[in-house]
Amino acid sequence: TQLLEQSPQFLSIQEGENLTVYCNSSSVFSSLQWYRQEPGEGPVLLVTVVTGGEVKKLKRLTFQFGDARKDSSLHITAAQPGDTGLYLCAYRYSGAGSYQLTFGKGTKLSVIP
Amino acid sequence: GAVVSQHPSRVICKSGTSVKIECRSLDFQATTMFWYRQFPKKSLMLMATSNEGSKATYEQGVEKDKFLINHASLTLSTLTVTSAHPEDSSFYICSASPRDRVRGYTFGSGTRLTVV
């Protein structure tokens, strides 16, 4: 099983600030996914990055997949309190006859109004 | 599309009793569903893969006799925590993906289990 390291583990910022969180590994992935999880809820898929160097934008969120497909970053511009949550990166791997997800430990983001 | 419903959202039970959690795919068929466990402020840990019509595959360290999984139909998987103890208290989440696997995984809203 390959390891995903997410940093920072915790992040508390003021509304309107920008931030970047990271998902790193020594392994190469065919794709990586980013999820956001709010307290008491299941994770919600934000994006899947597939191509090395790929950049995807989702409103104020910008996702980048490293050229070597070993890492990914999530940049949030002008953070809002609604961005508060646990951000998880994950990769899919083939196991037990199906595709399974392995998650990083996540970055817990708090945006203070 | 691709909605997963999990029930109950919260349950409190006494030590020694069993609790059943249901995971339903509402608008698609899922031959495979996944069960995760999440401790406070921690990430999701895969417990087992539930396969329709066959036995579940458990991750290392997960007791299959304690966490019984049944995937009797293409839209329903159940997780039964048997003889629950306080250390089983956790947030349990299921996920499923449509059979075509093209779309991503959708997660249920989770079940907060508290064993007293």
PDB file of C-alpha atoms in Angstrom:
ATOM      1  CA  THR A   1       0.000   0.000   0.000  1.00  0.00           C
ATOM      2  CA  GLN A   2       1.398   3.375  -1.004  1.00  0.00           C
ATOM      3  CA  LEU A   3       1.488   6.192   1.515  1.00  0.00           C
ATOM      4  CA  LEU A   4      -0.044   9.628   1.044  1.00  0.00           C
ATOM      5  CA  GLU A   5       1.352  12.377   3.239  1.00  0.00           C
ATOM      6  CA  GLN A   6      -0.837  15.425   3.664  1.00  0.00           C
ATOM      7  CA  SER A   7       0.330  18.735   5.056  1.00  0.00           C
ATOM      8  CA  PRO A   8      -0.330  20.731   7.023  1.00  0.00           C
ATOM      9  CA  GLN A   9      -2.355  18.573   9.338  1.00  0.00           C
ATOM     10  CA  PHE A  10      -4.242  21.568  10.725  1.00  0.00           C
ATOM     11  CA  LEU A  11      -4.750  25.033   9.305  1.00  0.00           C
ATOM     12  CA  SER A  12      -6.661  27.946  10.774  1.00  0.00           C
ATOM     13  CA  ILE A  13      -6.933  31.134   8.727  1.00  0.00           C
ATOM     14  CA  GLN A  14      -8.975  34.295   8.490  1.00  0.00           C
ATOM     15  CA  GLU A  15     -11.695  34.713   5.919  1.00  0.00           C
ATOM     16  CA  GLY A  16     -10.304  36.152   2.705  1.00  0.00           C
ATOM     17  CA  GLU A  17      -6.839  34.635   3.013  1.00  0.00           C
ATOM     18  CA  ASN A  18      -5.314  32.260   0.508  1.00  0.00           C
ATOM     19  CA  LEU A  19      -3.969  28.826   1.382  1.00  0.00           C
ATOM     20  CA  THR A  20      -2.384  25.753  -0.119  1.00  0.00           C
ATOM     21  CA  VAL A  21      -2.483  22.201   1.155  1.00  0.00           C
ATOM     22  CA  TYR A  22      -0.333  19.385  -0.106  1.00  0.00           C
ATOM     23  CA  CYS A  23      -0.542  15.693  -0.803  1.00  0.00           C
ATOM     24  CA  ASN A  24       2.812  13.996  -1.316  1.00  0.00           C
ATOM     25  CA  SER A  25       4.114  10.517  -1.926  1.00  0.00           C
ATOM     26  CA  SER A  26       7.196   8.728  -3.135  1.00  0.00           C
ATOM     27  CA  SER A  27       5.000   6.636  -5.412  1.00  0.00           C
ATOM     28  CA  VAL A  28       3.636   7.398  -8.850  1.00  0.00           C
ATOM     29  CA  PHE A  29      -0.120   7.395  -9.254  1.00  0.00           C
ATOM     30  CA  SER A  30      -2.302   7.062 -12.294  1.00  0.00           C
ATOM     31  CA  SER A  31      -4.678   9.521 -10.661  1.00  0.00           C
ATOM     32  CA  LEU A  32      -5.425  11.229  -7.376  1.00  0.00           C
ATOM     33  CA  GLN A  33      -8.675  12.419  -5.936  1.00  0.00           C
ATOM     34  CA  TRP A  34      -9.500  15.217  -3.530  1.00  0.00           C
ATOM     35  CA  TYR A  35     -12.446  15.072  -1.140  1.00  0.00           C
ATOM     36  CA  ARG A  36     -13.903  17.494   1.391  1.00  0.00           C
ATOM     37  CA  GLN A  37     -15.576  16.157   4.495  1.00  0.00           C
ATOM     38  CA  GLU A  38     -17.666  18.238   6.835  1.00  0.00           C
ATOM     39  CA  PRO A  39     -18.204  17.166  10.466  1.00  0.00           C
ATOM     40  CA  GLY A  40     -20.723  14.369  10.768  1.00  0.00           C
ATOM     41  CA  GLU A  41     -20.883  13.802   7.031  1.00  0.00           C
ATOM     42  CA  GLY A  42     -19.283  11.518   4.497  1.00  0.00           C
ATOM     43  CA  PRO A  43     -16.568  12.810   2.136  1.00  0.00           C
ATOM     44  CA  VAL A  44     -17.629  14.503  -1.068  1.00  0.00           C
ATOM     45  CA  LEU A  45     -15.524  14.165  -4.183  1.00  0.00           C
ATOM     46  CA  LEU A  46     -14.135  17.494  -5.405  1.00  0.00           C
ATOM     47  CA  VAL A  47     -11.927  16.481  -8.281  1.00  0.00           C
ATOM     48  CA  THR A  48      -9.892  13.732  -9.912  1.00  0.00           C
ATOM     49  CA  VAL A  49      -6.546  14.627 -11.463  1.00  0.00           C
ATOM     50  CA  VAL A  50      -5.145  12.258 -14.024  1.00  0.00           C
ATOM     51  CA  THR A  51      -2.455  13.863 -16.174  1.00  0.00           C
ATOM     52  CA  GLY A  52       0.943  14.941 -14.854  1.00  0.00           C
ATOM     53  CA  GLY A  53       1.062  18.727 -14.616  1.00  0.00           C
ATOM     54  CA  GLU A  54      -2.713  18.969 -14.878  1.00  0.00           C
ATOM     55  CA  VAL A  55      -4.442  21.951 -13.302  1.00  0.00           C
ATOM     56  CA  LYS A  56      -8.144  21.898 -12.552  1.00  0.00           C
ATOM     57  CA  LYS A  57     -10.210  24.736 -11.183  1.00  0.00           C
ATOM     58  CA  LEU A  58     -13.397  24.504  -9.204  1.00  0.00           C
ATOM     59  CA  LYS A  59     -14.515  28.084  -8.467  1.00  0.00           C
ATOM     60  CA  ARG A  60     -11.980  29.346  -5.903  1.00  0.00           C
ATOM     61  CA  LEU A  61     -10.255  25.954  -5.617  1.00  0.00           C
ATOM     62  CA  THR A  62      -7.288  25.122  -7.848  1.00  0.00           C
ATOM     63  CA  PHE A  63      -5.964  21.579  -7.963  1.00  0.00           C
ATOM     64  CA  GLN A  64      -2.634  20.630  -9.448  1.00  0.00           C
ATOM     65  CA  PHE A  65      -1.147  17.227 -10.172  1.00  0.00           C
ATOM     66  CA  GLY A  66       2.641  17.107 -10.092  1.00  0.00           C
ATOM     67  CA  ASP A  67       4.530  16.537 -13.320  1.00  0.00           C
ATOM     68  CA  ALA A  68       5.816  13.206 -12.018  1.00  0.00           C
ATOM     69  CA  ARG A  69       2.339  12.251 -10.732  1.00  0.00           C
ATOM     70  CA  LYS A  70       3.699  11.771  -7.200  1.00  0.00           C
ATOM     71  CA  ASP A  71       2.085  14.757  -5.551  1.00  0.00           C
ATOM     72  CA  SER A  72      -0.811  17.138  -5.730  1.00  0.00           C
ATOM     73  CA  SER A  73      -1.796  20.459  -4.230  1.00  0.00           C
ATOM     74  CA  LEU A  74      -5.004  22.285  -3.502  1.00  0.00           C
ATOM     75  CA  HIS A  75      -4.988  26.074  -3.464  1.00  0.00           C
ATOM     76  CA  ILE A  76      -7.943  28.039  -2.137  1.00  0.00           C
ATOM     77  CA  THR A  77      -8.260  31.699  -2.997  1.00  0.00           C
ATOM     78  CA  ALA A  78     -10.066  34.098  -0.678  1.00  0.00           C
ATOM     79  CA  ALA A  79     -11.155  31.394   1.734  1.00  0.00           C
ATOM     80  CA  GLN A  80     -14.705  31.494   3.060  1.00  0.00           C
ATOM     81  CA  PRO A  81     -16.126  29.995   6.270  1.00  0.00           C
ATOM     82  CA  GLY A  82     -17.962  27.522   4.055  1.00  0.00           C
ATOM     83  CA  ASP A  83     -14.593  26.090   3.022  1.00  0.00           C
ATOM     84  CA  THR A  84     -14.099  24.767   6.548  1.00  0.00           C
ATOM     85  CA  GLY A  85     -13.708  21.008   6.594  1.00  0.00           C
ATOM     86  CA  LEU A  86     -11.349  18.081   6.333  1.00  0.00           C
ATOM     87  CA  TYR A  87      -9.608  17.896   2.970  1.00  0.00           C
ATOM     88  CA  LEU A  88      -8.546  14.420   1.984  1.00  0.00           C
ATOM     89  CA  CYS A  89      -6.529  13.201  -0.931  1.00  0.00           C
ATOM     90  CA  ALA A  90      -6.921   9.610  -2.044  1.00  0.00           C
ATOM     91  CA  TYR A  91      -5.772   7.195  -4.686  1.00  0.00           C
ATOM     92  CA  ARG A  92      -7.528   4.237  -6.212  1.00  0.00           C
ATOM     93  CA  TYR A  93      -5.899   0.866  -6.385  1.00  0.00           C
ATOM     94  CA  SER A  94      -7.002  -2.474  -7.601  1.00  0.00           C
ATOM     95  CA  GLY A  95      -7.678  -4.945  -4.839  1.00  0.00           C
ATOM     96  CA  ALA A  96     -10.086  -7.714  -3.914  1.00  0.00           C
ATOM     97  CA  GLY A  97     -11.515  -7.709  -7.403  1.00  0.00           C
ATOM     98  CA  SER A  98     -12.464  -4.052  -7.330  1.00  0.00           C
ATOM     99  CA  TYR A  99     -11.022  -0.592  -7.088  1.00  0.00           C
ATOM    100  CA  GLN A 100     -10.454   0.596  -3.549  1.00  0.00           C
ATOM    101  CA  LEU A 101      -9.597   4.002  -2.134  1.00  0.00           C
ATOM    102  CA  THR A 102      -6.772   4.794   0.231  1.00  0.00           C
ATOM    103  CA  PHE A 103      -6.870   8.150   1.954  1.00  0.00           C
ATOM    104  CA  GLY A 104      -4.239  10.447   3.329  1.00  0.00           C
ATOM    105  CA  LYS A 105      -4.681  11.617   6.908  1.00  0.00           C
ATOM    106  CA  GLY A 106      -6.205  14.868   5.736  1.00  0.00           C
ATOM    107  CA  THR A 107      -5.839  18.565   6.387  1.00  0.00           C
ATOM    108  CA  LYS A 108      -8.338  20.053   8.789  1.00  0.00           C
ATOM    109  CA  LEU A 109      -9.101  23.587   7.646  1.00  0.00           C
ATOM    110  CA  SER A 110     -10.865  26.183   9.764  1.00  0.00           C
ATOM    111  CA  VAL A 111     -11.773  29.509   8.174  1.00  0.00           C
ATOM    112  CA  ILE A 112     -12.567  32.124  10.787  1.00  0.00           C
ATOM    113  CA  PRO A 113     -15.126  34.798   9.841  1.00  0.00           C
TER     114      PRO A 113
ATOM    115  CA  GLY B   1     -27.152  10.854  -9.741  1.00  0.00           C
ATOM    116  CA  ALA B   2     -25.112   8.352  -7.706  1.00  0.00           C
ATOM    117  CA  VAL B   3     -26.719   8.887  -4.317  1.00  0.00           C
ATOM    118  CA  VAL B   4     -25.817   6.689  -1.365  1.00  0.00           C
ATOM    119  CA  SER B   5     -28.071   6.619   1.671  1.00  0.00           C
ATOM    120  CA  GLN B   6     -26.825   5.429   5.043  1.00  0.00           C
ATOM    121  CA  HIS B   7     -29.027   4.674   8.015  1.00  0.00           C
ATOM    122  CA  PRO B   8     -29.147   5.333  10.897  1.00  0.00           C
ATOM    123  CA  SER B   9     -27.163   8.551  11.145  1.00  0.00           C
ATOM    124  CA  ARG B  10     -26.725   8.156  14.882  1.00  0.00           C
ATOM    125  CA  VAL B  11     -27.171   5.225  17.213  1.00  0.00           C
ATOM    126  CA  ILE B  12     -26.488   4.669  20.885  1.00  0.00           C
ATOM    127  CA  CYS B  13     -26.445   1.119  22.154  1.00  0.00           C
ATOM    128  CA  LYS B  14     -25.535  -0.763  25.285  1.00  0.00           C
ATOM    129  CA  SER B  15     -22.410  -2.874  25.561  1.00  0.00           C
ATOM    130  CA  GLY B  16     -22.996  -6.408  24.410  1.00  0.00           C
ATOM    131  CA  THR B  17     -25.757  -5.606  21.970  1.00  0.00           C
ATOM    132  CA  SER B  18     -25.553  -5.673  18.179  1.00  0.00           C
ATOM    133  CA  VAL B  19     -26.161  -2.796  15.812  1.00  0.00           C
ATOM    134  CA  LYS B  20     -26.973  -2.937  12.113  1.00  0.00           C
ATOM    135  CA  ILE B  21     -26.071  -0.136   9.732  1.00  0.00           C
ATOM    136  CA  GLU B  22     -27.565   0.001   6.242  1.00  0.00           C
ATOM    137  CA  CYS B  23     -26.019   1.424   3.099  1.00  0.00           C
ATOM    138  CA  ARG B  24     -28.204   1.831   0.023  1.00  0.00           C
ATOM    139  CA  SER B  25     -27.429   3.021  -3.460  1.00  0.00           C
ATOM    140  CA  LEU B  26     -30.571   4.899  -4.433  1.00  0.00           C
ATOM    141  CA  ASP B  27     -30.238   5.461  -8.152  1.00  0.00           C
ATOM    142  CA  PHE B  28     -27.645   2.979  -9.326  1.00  0.00           C
ATOM    143  CA  GLN B  29     -26.563  -0.586  -8.887  1.00  0.00           C
ATOM    144  CA  ALA B  30     -23.391  -1.275  -6.948  1.00  0.00           C
ATOM    145  CA  THR B  31     -21.752  -4.674  -7.132  1.00  0.00           C
ATOM    146  CA  THR B  32     -19.171  -3.381  -4.671  1.00  0.00           C
ATOM    147  CA  MET B  33     -19.569  -1.255  -1.595  1.00  0.00           C
ATOM    148  CA  PHE B  34     -16.949  -0.234   0.921  1.00  0.00           C
ATOM    149  CA  TRP B  35     -17.099   0.228   4.660  1.00  0.00           C
ATOM    150  CA  TYR B  36     -14.827   2.692   6.422  1.00  0.00           C
ATOM    151  CA  ARG B  37     -14.235   3.613  10.022  1.00  0.00           C
ATOM    152  CA  GLN B  38     -13.164   7.053  11.123  1.00  0.00           C
ATOM    153  CA  PHE B  39     -11.939   8.059  14.570  1.00  0.00           C
ATOM    154  CA  PRO B  40     -12.226  11.687  15.722  1.00  0.00           C
ATOM    155  CA  LYS B  41      -9.963  14.014  13.782  1.00  0.00           C
ATOM    156  CA  LYS B  42      -8.566  11.082  11.837  1.00  0.00           C
ATOM    157  CA  SER B  43      -8.811   9.928   8.271  1.00  0.00           C
ATOM    158  CA  LEU B  44     -10.946   7.128   6.903  1.00  0.00           C
ATOM    159  CA  MET B  45      -9.671   3.609   7.300  1.00  0.00           C
ATOM    160  CA  LEU B  46     -11.021   0.957   4.987  1.00  0.00           C
ATOM    161  CA  MET B  47     -12.520  -1.906   6.962  1.00  0.00           C
ATOM    162  CA  ALA B  48     -13.861  -4.170   4.257  1.00  0.00           C
ATOM    163  CA  THR B  49     -15.027  -4.484   0.701  1.00  0.00           C
ATOM    164  CA  SER B  50     -18.568  -5.762   0.322  1.00  0.00           C
ATOM    165  CA  ASN B  51     -19.276  -7.781  -2.799  1.00  0.00           C
ATOM    166  CA  GLU B  52     -22.805  -8.544  -3.929  1.00  0.00           C
ATOM    167  CA  GLY B  53     -23.561 -12.219  -3.683  1.00  0.00           C
ATOM    168  CA  SER B  54     -20.256 -13.229  -2.132  1.00  0.00           C
ATOM    169  CA  LYS B  55     -18.290 -12.906   1.068  1.00  0.00           C
ATOM    170  CA  ALA B  56     -16.824  -9.583   2.044  1.00  0.00           C
ATOM    171  CA  THR B  57     -13.097  -9.008   1.945  1.00  0.00           C
ATOM    172  CA  TYR B  58     -11.742  -7.645   5.192  1.00  0.00           C
ATOM    173  CA  GLU B  59      -8.664  -5.518   5.678  1.00  0.00           C
ATOM    174  CA  GLN B  60      -5.923  -6.752   7.912  1.00  0.00           C
ATOM    175  CA  GLY B  61      -6.738  -6.365  11.579  1.00  0.00           C
ATOM    176  CA  VAL B  62     -10.508  -6.133  11.107  1.00  0.00           C
ATOM    177  CA  GLU B  63     -12.407  -8.933  12.840  1.00  0.00           C
ATOM    178  CA  LYS B  64     -14.857 -10.423  10.382  1.00  0.00           C
ATOM    179  CA  ASP B  65     -16.840 -12.122  13.146  1.00  0.00           C
ATOM    180  CA  LYS B  66     -17.316  -8.816  14.897  1.00  0.00           C
ATOM    181  CA  PHE B  67     -18.136  -6.729  11.854  1.00  0.00           C
ATOM    182  CA  LEU B  68     -20.560  -8.794   9.814  1.00  0.00           C
ATOM    183  CA  ILE B  69     -21.161  -7.581   6.293  1.00  0.00           C
ATOM    184  CA  ASN B  70     -23.993  -8.694   4.072  1.00  0.00           C
ATOM    185  CA  HIS B  71     -24.433  -7.504   0.496  1.00  0.00           C
ATOM    186  CA  ALA B  72     -27.622  -9.289  -0.443  1.00  0.00           C
ATOM    187  CA  SER B  73     -28.637  -7.111  -3.371  1.00  0.00           C
ATOM    188  CA  LEU B  74     -27.144  -4.693  -5.858  1.00  0.00           C
ATOM    189  CA  THR B  75     -28.448  -1.740  -3.867  1.00  0.00           C
ATOM    190  CA  LEU B  76     -27.997  -2.738  -0.239  1.00  0.00           C
ATOM    191  CA  SER B  77     -25.092  -3.617   2.008  1.00  0.00           C
ATOM    192  CA  THR B  78     -25.341  -3.932   5.761  1.00  0.00           C
ATOM    193  CA  LEU B  79     -22.702  -3.778   8.480  1.00  0.00           C
ATOM    194  CA  THR B  80     -23.567  -5.376  11.799  1.00  0.00           C
ATOM    195  CA  VAL B  81     -21.387  -4.605  14.776  1.00  0.00           C
ATOM    196  CA  THR B  82     -21.856  -7.625  17.003  1.00  0.00           C
ATOM    197  CA  SER B  83     -21.475  -7.631  20.785  1.00  0.00           C
ATOM    198  CA  ALA B  84     -20.515  -3.984  20.691  1.00  0.00           C
ATOM    199  CA  HIS B  85     -18.074  -2.527  23.188  1.00  0.00           C
ATOM    200  CA  PRO B  86     -17.217   1.105  23.964  1.00  0.00           C
ATOM    201  CA  GLU B  87     -14.057   0.842  21.862  1.00  0.00           C
ATOM    202  CA  ASP B  88     -16.274   0.182  18.844  1.00  0.00           C
ATOM    203  CA  SER B  89     -17.661   3.687  19.172  1.00  0.00           C
ATOM    204  CA  SER B  90     -16.750   5.469  15.984  1.00  0.00           C
ATOM    205  CA  PHE B  91     -18.003   7.044  12.791  1.00  0.00           C
ATOM    206  CA  TYR B  92     -18.781   4.405  10.171  1.00  0.00           C
ATOM    207  CA  ILE B  93     -19.082   5.408   6.518  1.00  0.00           C
ATOM    208  CA  CYS B  94     -19.995   3.414   3.448  1.00  0.00           C
ATOM    209  CA  SER B  95     -19.284   4.176  -0.177  1.00  0.00           C
ATOM    210  CA  ALA B  96     -20.275   2.756  -3.501  1.00  0.00           C
ATOM    211  CA  SER B  97     -19.562   3.243  -7.157  1.00  0.00           C
ATOM    212  CA  PRO B  98     -21.759   2.515 -10.156  1.00  0.00           C
ATOM    213  CA  ARG B  99     -20.915  -0.686 -11.949  1.00  0.00           C
ATOM    214  CA  ASP B 100     -19.391   1.111 -14.893  1.00  0.00           C
ATOM    215  CA  ARG B 101     -16.675   2.434 -12.545  1.00  0.00           C
ATOM    216  CA  VAL B 102     -16.314   5.489 -14.703  1.00  0.00           C
ATOM    217  CA  ARG B 103     -17.912   7.717 -12.151  1.00  0.00           C
ATOM    218  CA  GLY B 104     -16.215   8.201  -8.826  1.00  0.00           C
ATOM    219  CA  TYR B 105     -17.188   6.870  -5.478  1.00  0.00           C
ATOM    220  CA  THR B 106     -20.077   8.338  -3.567  1.00  0.00           C
ATOM    221  CA  PHE B 107     -20.116   8.222   0.196  1.00  0.00           C
ATOM    222  CA  GLY B 108     -22.985   7.856   2.580  1.00  0.00           C
ATOM    223  CA  SER B 109     -23.452  10.491   5.254  1.00  0.00           C
ATOM    224  CA  GLY B 110     -22.060   8.202   7.932  1.00  0.00           C
ATOM    225  CA  THR B 111     -23.299   6.615  11.145  1.00  0.00           C
ATOM    226  CA  ARG B 112     -22.127   7.826  14.520  1.00  0.00           C
ATOM    227  CA  LEU B 113     -22.100   4.790  16.817  1.00  0.00           C
ATOM    228  CA  THR B 114     -21.798   5.292  20.552  1.00  0.00           C
ATOM    229  CA  VAL B 115     -21.580   2.234  22.758  1.00  0.00           C
ATOM    230  CA  VAL B 116     -22.300   2.879  26.427  1.00  0.00           C
TER     231      VAL B 116
END
